[in-house]
Tab-separated table of C-alpha atoms in Angstrom:
chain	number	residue	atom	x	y	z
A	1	UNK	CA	14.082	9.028	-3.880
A	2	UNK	CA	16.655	7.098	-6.015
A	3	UNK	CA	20.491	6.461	-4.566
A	4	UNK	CA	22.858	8.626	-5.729
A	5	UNK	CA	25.377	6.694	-7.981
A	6	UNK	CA	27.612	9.196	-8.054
A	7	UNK	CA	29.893	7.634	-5.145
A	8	UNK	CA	31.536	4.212	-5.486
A	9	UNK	CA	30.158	3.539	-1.641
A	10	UNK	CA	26.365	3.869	-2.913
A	11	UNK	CA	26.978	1.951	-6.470
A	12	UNK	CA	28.214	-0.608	-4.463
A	13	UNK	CA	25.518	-0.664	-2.521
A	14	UNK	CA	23.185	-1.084	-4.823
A	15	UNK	CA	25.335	-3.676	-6.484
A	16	UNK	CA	24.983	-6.086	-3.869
A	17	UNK	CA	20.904	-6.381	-4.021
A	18	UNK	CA	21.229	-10.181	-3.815
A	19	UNK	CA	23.996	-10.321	-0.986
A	20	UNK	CA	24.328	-9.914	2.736
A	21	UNK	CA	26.126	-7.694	4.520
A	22	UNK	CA	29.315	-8.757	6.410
A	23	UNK	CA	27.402	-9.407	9.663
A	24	UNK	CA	25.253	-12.015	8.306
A	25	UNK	CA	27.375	-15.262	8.118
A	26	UNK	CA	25.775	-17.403	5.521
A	27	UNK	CA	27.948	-18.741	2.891
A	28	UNK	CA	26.384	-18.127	-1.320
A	29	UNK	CA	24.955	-21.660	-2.011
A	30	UNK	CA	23.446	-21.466	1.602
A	31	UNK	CA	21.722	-17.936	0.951
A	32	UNK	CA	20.547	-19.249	-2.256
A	33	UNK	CA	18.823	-22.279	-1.014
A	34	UNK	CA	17.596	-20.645	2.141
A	35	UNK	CA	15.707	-18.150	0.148
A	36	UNK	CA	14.447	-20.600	-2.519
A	37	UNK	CA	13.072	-22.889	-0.059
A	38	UNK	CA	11.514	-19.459	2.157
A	39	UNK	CA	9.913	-18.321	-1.046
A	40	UNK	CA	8.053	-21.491	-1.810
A	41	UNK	CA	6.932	-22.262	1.364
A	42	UNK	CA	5.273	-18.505	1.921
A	43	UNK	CA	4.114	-19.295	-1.665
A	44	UNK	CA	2.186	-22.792	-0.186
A	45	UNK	CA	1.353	-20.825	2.766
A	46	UNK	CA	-0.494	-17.896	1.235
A	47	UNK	CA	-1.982	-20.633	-0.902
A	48	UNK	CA	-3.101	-22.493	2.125
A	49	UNK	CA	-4.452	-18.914	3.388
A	50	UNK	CA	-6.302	-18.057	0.293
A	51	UNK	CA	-8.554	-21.278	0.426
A	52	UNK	CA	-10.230	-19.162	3.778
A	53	UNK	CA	-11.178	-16.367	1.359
A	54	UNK	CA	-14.915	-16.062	-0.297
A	55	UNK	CA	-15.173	-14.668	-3.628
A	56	UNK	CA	-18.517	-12.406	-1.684
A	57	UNK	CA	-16.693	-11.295	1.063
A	58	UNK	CA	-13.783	-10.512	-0.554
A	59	UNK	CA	-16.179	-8.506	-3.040
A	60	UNK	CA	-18.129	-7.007	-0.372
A	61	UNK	CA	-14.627	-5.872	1.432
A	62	UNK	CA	-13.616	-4.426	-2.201
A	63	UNK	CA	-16.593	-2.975	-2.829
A	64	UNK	CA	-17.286	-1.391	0.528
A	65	UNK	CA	-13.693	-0.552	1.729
A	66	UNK	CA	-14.243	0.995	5.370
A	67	UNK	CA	-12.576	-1.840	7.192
A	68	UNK	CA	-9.726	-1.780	4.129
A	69	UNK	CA	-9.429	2.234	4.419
A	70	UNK	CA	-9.120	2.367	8.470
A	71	UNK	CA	-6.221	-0.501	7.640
A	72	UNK	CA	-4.714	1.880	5.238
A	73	UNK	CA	-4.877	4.697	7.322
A	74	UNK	CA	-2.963	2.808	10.239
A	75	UNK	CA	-0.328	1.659	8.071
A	76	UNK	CA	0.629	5.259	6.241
A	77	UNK	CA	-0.712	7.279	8.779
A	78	UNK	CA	0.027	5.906	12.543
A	79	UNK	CA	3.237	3.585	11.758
A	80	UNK	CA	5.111	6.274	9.775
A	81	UNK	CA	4.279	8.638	12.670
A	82	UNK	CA	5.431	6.271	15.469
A	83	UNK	CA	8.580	5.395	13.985
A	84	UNK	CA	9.158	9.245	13.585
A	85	UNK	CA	8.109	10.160	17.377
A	86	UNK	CA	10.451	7.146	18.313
A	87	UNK	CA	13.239	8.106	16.760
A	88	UNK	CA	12.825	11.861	18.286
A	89	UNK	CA	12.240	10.116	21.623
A	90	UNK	CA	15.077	8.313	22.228
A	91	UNK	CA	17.489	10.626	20.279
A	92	UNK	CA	18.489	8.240	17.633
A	93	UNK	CA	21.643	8.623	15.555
A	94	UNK	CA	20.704	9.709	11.849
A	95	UNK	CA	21.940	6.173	10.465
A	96	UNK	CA	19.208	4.785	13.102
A	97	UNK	CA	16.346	7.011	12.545
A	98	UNK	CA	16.353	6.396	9.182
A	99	UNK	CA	16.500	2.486	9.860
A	100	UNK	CA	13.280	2.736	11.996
A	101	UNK	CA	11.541	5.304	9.580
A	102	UNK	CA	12.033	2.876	6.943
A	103	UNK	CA	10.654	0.282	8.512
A	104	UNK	CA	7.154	2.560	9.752
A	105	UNK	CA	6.907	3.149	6.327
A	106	UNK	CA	6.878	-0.384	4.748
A	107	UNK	CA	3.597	-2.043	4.262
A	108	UNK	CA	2.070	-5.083	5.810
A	109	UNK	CA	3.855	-8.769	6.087
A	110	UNK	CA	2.329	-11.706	5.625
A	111	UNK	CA	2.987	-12.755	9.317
A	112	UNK	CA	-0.321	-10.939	9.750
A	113	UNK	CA	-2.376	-13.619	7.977
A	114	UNK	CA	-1.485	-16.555	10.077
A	115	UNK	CA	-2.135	-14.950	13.086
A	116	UNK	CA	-5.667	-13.127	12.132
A	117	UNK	CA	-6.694	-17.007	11.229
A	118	UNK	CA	-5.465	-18.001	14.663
A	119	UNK	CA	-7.303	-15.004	16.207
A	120	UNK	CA	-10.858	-16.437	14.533
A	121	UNK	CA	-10.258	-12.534	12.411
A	122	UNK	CA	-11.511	-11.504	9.066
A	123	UNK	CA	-9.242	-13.545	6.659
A	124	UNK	CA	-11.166	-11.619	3.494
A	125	UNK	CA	-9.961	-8.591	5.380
A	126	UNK	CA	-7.049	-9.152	6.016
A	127	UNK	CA	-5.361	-10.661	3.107
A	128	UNK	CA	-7.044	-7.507	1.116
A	129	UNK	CA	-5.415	-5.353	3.587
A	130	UNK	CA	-2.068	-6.705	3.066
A	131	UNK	CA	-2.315	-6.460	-0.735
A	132	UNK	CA	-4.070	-3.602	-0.396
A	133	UNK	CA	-1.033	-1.999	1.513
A	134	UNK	CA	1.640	-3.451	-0.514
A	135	UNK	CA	-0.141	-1.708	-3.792
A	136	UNK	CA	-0.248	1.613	-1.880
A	137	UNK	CA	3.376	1.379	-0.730
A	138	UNK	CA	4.545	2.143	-4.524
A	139	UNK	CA	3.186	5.785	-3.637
A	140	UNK	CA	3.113	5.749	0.415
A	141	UNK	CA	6.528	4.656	1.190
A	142	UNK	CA	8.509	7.557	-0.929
A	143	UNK	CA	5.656	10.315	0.040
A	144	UNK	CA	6.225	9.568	4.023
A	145	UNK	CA	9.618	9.027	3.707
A	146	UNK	CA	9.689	12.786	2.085
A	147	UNK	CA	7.594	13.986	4.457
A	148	UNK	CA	9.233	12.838	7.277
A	149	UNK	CA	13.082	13.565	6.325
A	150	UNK	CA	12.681	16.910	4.643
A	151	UNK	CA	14.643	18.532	7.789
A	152	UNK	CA	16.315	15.956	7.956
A	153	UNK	CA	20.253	16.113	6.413
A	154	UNK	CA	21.093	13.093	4.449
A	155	UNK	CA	23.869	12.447	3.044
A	156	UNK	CA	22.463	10.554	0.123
A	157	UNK	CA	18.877	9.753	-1.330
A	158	UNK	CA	17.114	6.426	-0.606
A	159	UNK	CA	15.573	3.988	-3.070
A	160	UNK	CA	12.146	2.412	-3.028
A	161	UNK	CA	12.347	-1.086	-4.059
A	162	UNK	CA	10.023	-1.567	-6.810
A	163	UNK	CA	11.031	-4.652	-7.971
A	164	UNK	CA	10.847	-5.852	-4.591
A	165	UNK	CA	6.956	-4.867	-4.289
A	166	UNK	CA	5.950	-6.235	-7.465
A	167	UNK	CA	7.486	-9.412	-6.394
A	168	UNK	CA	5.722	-9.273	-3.559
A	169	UNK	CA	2.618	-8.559	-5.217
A	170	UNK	CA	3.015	-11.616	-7.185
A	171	UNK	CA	3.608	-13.875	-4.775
A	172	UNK	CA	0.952	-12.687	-2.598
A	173	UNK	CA	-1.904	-12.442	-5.567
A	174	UNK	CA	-1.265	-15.958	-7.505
A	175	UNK	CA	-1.389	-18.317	-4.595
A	176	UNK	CA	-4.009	-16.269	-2.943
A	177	UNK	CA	-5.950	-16.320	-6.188
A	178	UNK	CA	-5.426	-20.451	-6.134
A	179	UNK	CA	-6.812	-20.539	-2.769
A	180	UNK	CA	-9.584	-18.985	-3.541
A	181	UNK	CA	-10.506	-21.199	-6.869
A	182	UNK	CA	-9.818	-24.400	-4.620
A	183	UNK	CA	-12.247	-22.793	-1.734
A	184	UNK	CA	-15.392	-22.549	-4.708
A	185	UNK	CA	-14.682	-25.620	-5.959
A	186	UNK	CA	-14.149	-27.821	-3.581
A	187	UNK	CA	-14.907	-26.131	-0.313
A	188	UNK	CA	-14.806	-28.986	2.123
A	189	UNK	CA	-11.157	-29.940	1.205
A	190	UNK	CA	-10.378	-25.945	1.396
A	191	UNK	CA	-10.413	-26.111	4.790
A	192	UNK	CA	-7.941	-29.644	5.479
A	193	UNK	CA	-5.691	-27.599	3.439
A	194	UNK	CA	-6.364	-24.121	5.702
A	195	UNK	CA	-6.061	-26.101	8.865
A	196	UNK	CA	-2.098	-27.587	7.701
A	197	UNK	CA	-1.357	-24.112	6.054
A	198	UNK	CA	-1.923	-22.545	9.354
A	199	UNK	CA	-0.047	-24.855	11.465
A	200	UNK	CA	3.113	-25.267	9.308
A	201	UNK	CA	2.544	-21.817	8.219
A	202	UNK	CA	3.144	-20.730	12.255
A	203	UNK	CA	6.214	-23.368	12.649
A	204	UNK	CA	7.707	-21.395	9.454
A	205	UNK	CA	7.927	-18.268	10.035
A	206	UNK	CA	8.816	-19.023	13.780
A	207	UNK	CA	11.687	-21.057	11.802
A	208	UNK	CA	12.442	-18.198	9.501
A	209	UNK	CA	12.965	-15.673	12.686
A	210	UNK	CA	15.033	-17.660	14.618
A	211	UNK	CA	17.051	-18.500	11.865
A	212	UNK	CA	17.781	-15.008	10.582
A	213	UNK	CA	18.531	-14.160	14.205
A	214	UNK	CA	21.277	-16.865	14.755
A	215	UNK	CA	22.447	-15.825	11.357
A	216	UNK	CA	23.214	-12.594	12.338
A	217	UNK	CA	26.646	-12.133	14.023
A	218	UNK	CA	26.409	-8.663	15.992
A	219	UNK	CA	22.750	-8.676	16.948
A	220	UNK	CA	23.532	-9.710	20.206
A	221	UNK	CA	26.129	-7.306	20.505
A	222	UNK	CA	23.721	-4.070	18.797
A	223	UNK	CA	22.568	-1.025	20.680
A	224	UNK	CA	20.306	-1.047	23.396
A	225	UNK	CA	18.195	1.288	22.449
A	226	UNK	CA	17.843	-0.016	19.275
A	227	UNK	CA	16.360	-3.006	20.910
A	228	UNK	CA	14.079	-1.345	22.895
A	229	UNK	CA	12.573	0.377	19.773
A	230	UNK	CA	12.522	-2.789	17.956
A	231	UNK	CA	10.489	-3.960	21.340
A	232	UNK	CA	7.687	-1.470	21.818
A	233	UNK	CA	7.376	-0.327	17.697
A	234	UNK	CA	5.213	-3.598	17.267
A	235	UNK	CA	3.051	-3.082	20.335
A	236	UNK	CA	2.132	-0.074	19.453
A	237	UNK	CA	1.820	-1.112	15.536
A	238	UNK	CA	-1.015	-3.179	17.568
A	239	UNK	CA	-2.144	-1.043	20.347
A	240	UNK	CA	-2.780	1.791	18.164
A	241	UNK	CA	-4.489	-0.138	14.895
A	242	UNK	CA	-7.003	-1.451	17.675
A	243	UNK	CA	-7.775	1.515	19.081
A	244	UNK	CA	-8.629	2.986	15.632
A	245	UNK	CA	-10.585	0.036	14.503
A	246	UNK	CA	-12.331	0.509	17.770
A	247	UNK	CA	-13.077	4.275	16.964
A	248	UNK	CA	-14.273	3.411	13.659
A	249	UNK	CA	-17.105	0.890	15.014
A	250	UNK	CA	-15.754	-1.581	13.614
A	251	UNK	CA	-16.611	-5.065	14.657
A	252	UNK	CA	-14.715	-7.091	17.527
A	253	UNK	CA	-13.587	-9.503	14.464
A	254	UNK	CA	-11.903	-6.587	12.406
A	255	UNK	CA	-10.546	-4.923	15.113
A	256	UNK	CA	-8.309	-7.856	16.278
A	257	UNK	CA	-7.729	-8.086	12.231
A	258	UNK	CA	-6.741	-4.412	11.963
A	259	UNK	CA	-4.465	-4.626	15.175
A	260	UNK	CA	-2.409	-7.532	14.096
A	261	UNK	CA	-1.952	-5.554	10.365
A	262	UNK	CA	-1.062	-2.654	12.259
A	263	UNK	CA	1.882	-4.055	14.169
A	264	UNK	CA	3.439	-6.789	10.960
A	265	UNK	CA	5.956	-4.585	8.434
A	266	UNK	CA	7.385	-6.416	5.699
A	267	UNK	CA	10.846	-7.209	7.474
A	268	UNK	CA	11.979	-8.359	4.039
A	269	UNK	CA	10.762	-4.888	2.056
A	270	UNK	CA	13.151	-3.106	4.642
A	271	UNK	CA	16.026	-4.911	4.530
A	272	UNK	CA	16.109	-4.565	0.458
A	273	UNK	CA	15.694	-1.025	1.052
A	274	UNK	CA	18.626	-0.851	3.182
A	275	UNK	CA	20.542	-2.788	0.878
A	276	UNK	CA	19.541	-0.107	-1.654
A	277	UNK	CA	20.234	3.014	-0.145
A	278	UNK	CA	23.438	2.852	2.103
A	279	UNK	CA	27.162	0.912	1.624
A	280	UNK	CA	27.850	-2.067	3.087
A	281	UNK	CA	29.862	-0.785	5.897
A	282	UNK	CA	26.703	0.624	7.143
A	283	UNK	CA	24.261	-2.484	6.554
A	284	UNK	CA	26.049	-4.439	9.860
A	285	UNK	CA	24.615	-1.807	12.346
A	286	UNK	CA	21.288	-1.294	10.344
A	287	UNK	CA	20.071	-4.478	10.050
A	288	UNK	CA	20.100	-5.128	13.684
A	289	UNK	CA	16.750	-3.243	13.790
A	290	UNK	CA	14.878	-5.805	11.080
A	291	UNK	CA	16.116	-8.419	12.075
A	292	UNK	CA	15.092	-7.478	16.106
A	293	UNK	CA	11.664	-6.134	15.293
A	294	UNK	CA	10.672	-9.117	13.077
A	295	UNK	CA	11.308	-11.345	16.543
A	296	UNK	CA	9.324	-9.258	18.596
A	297	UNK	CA	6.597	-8.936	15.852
A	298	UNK	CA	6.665	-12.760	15.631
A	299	UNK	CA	6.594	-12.719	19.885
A	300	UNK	CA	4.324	-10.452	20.407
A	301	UNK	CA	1.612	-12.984	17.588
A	302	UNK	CA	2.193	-15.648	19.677
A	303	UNK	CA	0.887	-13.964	22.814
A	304	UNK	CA	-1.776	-12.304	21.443
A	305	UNK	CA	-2.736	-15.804	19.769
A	306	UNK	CA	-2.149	-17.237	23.383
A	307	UNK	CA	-4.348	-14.226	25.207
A	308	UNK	CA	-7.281	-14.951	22.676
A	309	UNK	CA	-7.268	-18.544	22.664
A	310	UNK	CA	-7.581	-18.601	26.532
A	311	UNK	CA	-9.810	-16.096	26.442
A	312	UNK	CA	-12.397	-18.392	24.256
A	313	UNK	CA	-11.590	-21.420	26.368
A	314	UNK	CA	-12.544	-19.546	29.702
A	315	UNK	CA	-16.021	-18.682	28.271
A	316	UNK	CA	-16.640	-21.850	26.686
A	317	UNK	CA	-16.200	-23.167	30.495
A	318	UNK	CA	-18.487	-20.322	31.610
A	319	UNK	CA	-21.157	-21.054	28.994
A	320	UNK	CA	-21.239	-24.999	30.040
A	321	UNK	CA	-21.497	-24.347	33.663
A	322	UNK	CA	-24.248	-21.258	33.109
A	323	UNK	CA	-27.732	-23.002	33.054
A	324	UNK	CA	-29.628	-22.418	30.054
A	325	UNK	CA	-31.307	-18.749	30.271
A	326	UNK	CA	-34.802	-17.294	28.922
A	327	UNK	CA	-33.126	-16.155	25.526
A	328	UNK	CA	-31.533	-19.824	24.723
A	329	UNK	CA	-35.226	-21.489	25.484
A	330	UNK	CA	-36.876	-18.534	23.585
A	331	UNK	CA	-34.116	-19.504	20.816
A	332	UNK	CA	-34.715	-22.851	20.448
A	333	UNK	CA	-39.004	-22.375	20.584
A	334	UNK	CA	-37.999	-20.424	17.357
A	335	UNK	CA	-39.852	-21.701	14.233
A	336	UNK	CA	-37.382	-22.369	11.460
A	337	UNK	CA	-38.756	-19.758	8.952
A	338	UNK	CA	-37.560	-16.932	11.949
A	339	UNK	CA	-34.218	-18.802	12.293
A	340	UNK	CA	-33.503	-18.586	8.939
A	341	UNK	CA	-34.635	-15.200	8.494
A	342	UNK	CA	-32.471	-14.742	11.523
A	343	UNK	CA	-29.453	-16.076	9.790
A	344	UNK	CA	-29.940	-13.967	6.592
A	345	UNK	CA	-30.304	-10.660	8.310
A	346	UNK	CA	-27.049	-11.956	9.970
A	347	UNK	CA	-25.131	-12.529	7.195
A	348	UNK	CA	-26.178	-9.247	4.890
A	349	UNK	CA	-25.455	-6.613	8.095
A	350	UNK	CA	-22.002	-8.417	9.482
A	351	UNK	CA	-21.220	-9.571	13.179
A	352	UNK	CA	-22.168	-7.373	15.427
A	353	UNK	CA	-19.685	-4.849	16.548
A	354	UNK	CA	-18.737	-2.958	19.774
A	355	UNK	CA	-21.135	-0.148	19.109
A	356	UNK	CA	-24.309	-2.193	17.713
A	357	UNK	CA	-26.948	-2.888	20.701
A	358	UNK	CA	-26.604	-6.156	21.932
A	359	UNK	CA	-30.234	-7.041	21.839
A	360	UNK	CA	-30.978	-6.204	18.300
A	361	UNK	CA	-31.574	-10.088	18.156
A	362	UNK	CA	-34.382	-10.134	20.201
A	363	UNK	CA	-35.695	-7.148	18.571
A	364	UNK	CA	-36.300	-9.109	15.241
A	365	UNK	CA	-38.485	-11.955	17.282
A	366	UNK	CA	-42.441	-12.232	17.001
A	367	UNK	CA	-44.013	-10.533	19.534
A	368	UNK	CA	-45.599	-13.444	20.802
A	369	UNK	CA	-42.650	-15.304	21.581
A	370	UNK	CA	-40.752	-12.530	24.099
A	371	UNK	CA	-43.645	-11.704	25.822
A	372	UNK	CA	-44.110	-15.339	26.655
A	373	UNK	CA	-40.328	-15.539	27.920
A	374	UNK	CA	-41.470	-12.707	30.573
């Protein structure tokens, strides 16, 4: 999977790791401080993230990795697949199909984070996912990429950026691993500092999108059906990983977690990839697609976000205007020792997912309190 150095077009390819193609009109100094400033602010972010994260869960998660595995699976095994079946679909020149199969074959973004913690999902989950992925992609990105373009005629090798995922690794694991230390030790600051993370962390990377957007000179001007791709990839990234989760019996919780890990690639992992692989006459037309699905990745969070949180408003107005039923007044006749058994038995089996019967609750009551209800 390494470039072929043997032309001066690829060497020079590979040459410029730290520069832009032509299309992108940012002078040096103004790269440079751009990515500095991008870096340490995911850095605070993930930081910010990481004080969510329970050294338990996180353990349990680790320890018993269904939820991770399904994640895993959707990743390698349904984005990789998409991007393939796209690029058959819609007849894609060989410079484009290999742009979107790249990009299937990437592993989670961060992106995914901030929304799961806007979604009320599995933060344990899903920051293991994403480093989870990010490990994996060190084996899964050159396998599926074989896989996929053994028919295919290319007319050089591609490149996995190693030293890109070990960066990422890094930055992911060390603030993460902060966040974490901050949450056991002092757990009621943890979560002032999750509540700013999350907000600033949202106005960021909406920043960060529209920025590399503007920066780009002929993404306005790119194919059309390389928009469209860019436009229904992600929505299928989160279609599908729901759909799975849902298969799986997992719980309503990690199946909004799974879906929005499905649909986030690592725009940035791509782009290096690109920058790898092909000359620089090529990157113009190829980095449309990045730089178009990490929009619509970041649009399509914001109305799933916007989807959930009215959802939870319009049944907080239902449950206020609902009088009080049997259950709630059996509930609240309930002698603190059941309660708190109650809890417990809550917190070793998990929420309750889609498949779980919904009045397992009840089940665990004394006798003599649900017969009196009837």
């Amino acid at each position: 999977m390494r470039a072929n150095c043997s032309s001066s077009s690829a060497c020079s390819a590979n040459s410029s790791e730290g520069e832009l193609p032509g299309g992108l009109e940012t002078p040096g100094n103004l790269q440079l401080v751009f990515t500095v400033v991008t870096a340490v602010m995911m850095g605070l972010l993930m930081f910010s993230l990481g004080c969510s994260v329970e050294v338990q869960k996180l353990w349990s998660h680790l320890r018993r990795p269904w939820g991770i595995a399904v994640g895993l699976l959707c990743q390698f095994g349904l984005m990789p697949l998409t991007a393939y079946v796209l690029a058959i679909s819609f007849s894609l020149k060989p410079i484009q199909a290999i742009t979107v199969l790249i990009m299937g074959c990437c592993p989670g973004g961060t992106i995914s984070n901030v929304f799961t913690f806007w979604v009320d999902g599995d933060m344990d989950l899903s920051i293991s996912m994403t480093t989870c992925s990010t490990v994996a992609a060190l084996g899964m990105m050159p396998l599926c990429l074989y896989l996929y373009t053994w028919s295919w005629d290319l007319a050089q090798n591609l490149t996995i950026p190693y030293q890109n995922i070990g960066i990422t690794l890094v930055c992911l694991a060390i603030p993460v691993a902060f966040g974490v230390y901050v949450n056991y030790r002092w757990p009621k600051q943890s979560k002032i500092i999750l509540k700013i993370g999350a907000v600033v962390g949202g106005i960021l990377l909406l920043v960060v999108t529209v920025a590399g957007v503007v920066l780009a000179k002929g993404f306005w001007n790119s194919d059309t059906t390389f928009l469209i791709i860019s436009f229904i990839f992600p929505l299928v990234g989160h279609v599908a990983g729901f759909l799975l989760a849902l298969l799986t019996h997992q719980s309503w919780q990690r199946c909004r977690t799974i879906s929005l890990e499905t649909g986030a690639q690592n725009i940035q992992m791509c782009i290096t990839m690109l920058q790898l692989s092909f000359a620089s006459e090529n990157l113009v037309q190829m980095f449309n697609f990045p730089l178009a699905y990490g929009l619509f990745q970041m649009l399509d969070g914001f109305l799933i976000v916007a989807a959930y949180r009215a959802y939870k408003r319009r049944l907080k107005k239902k449950g206020r205007r609902k009088p009080p039923d049997c259950a709630a007044v059996c509930h609240d006749k309930k002698p603190k020792e059941t309660g708190a058994f109650l809890e417990a038995n809550e917190e070793a089996g998990g929420s309750p997912g889609p498949s779980e019967p919904i009045f397992y609750h009840r089940a665990l009551e004394p006798i003599g309190q649900i017969t009196s209800c009837d």
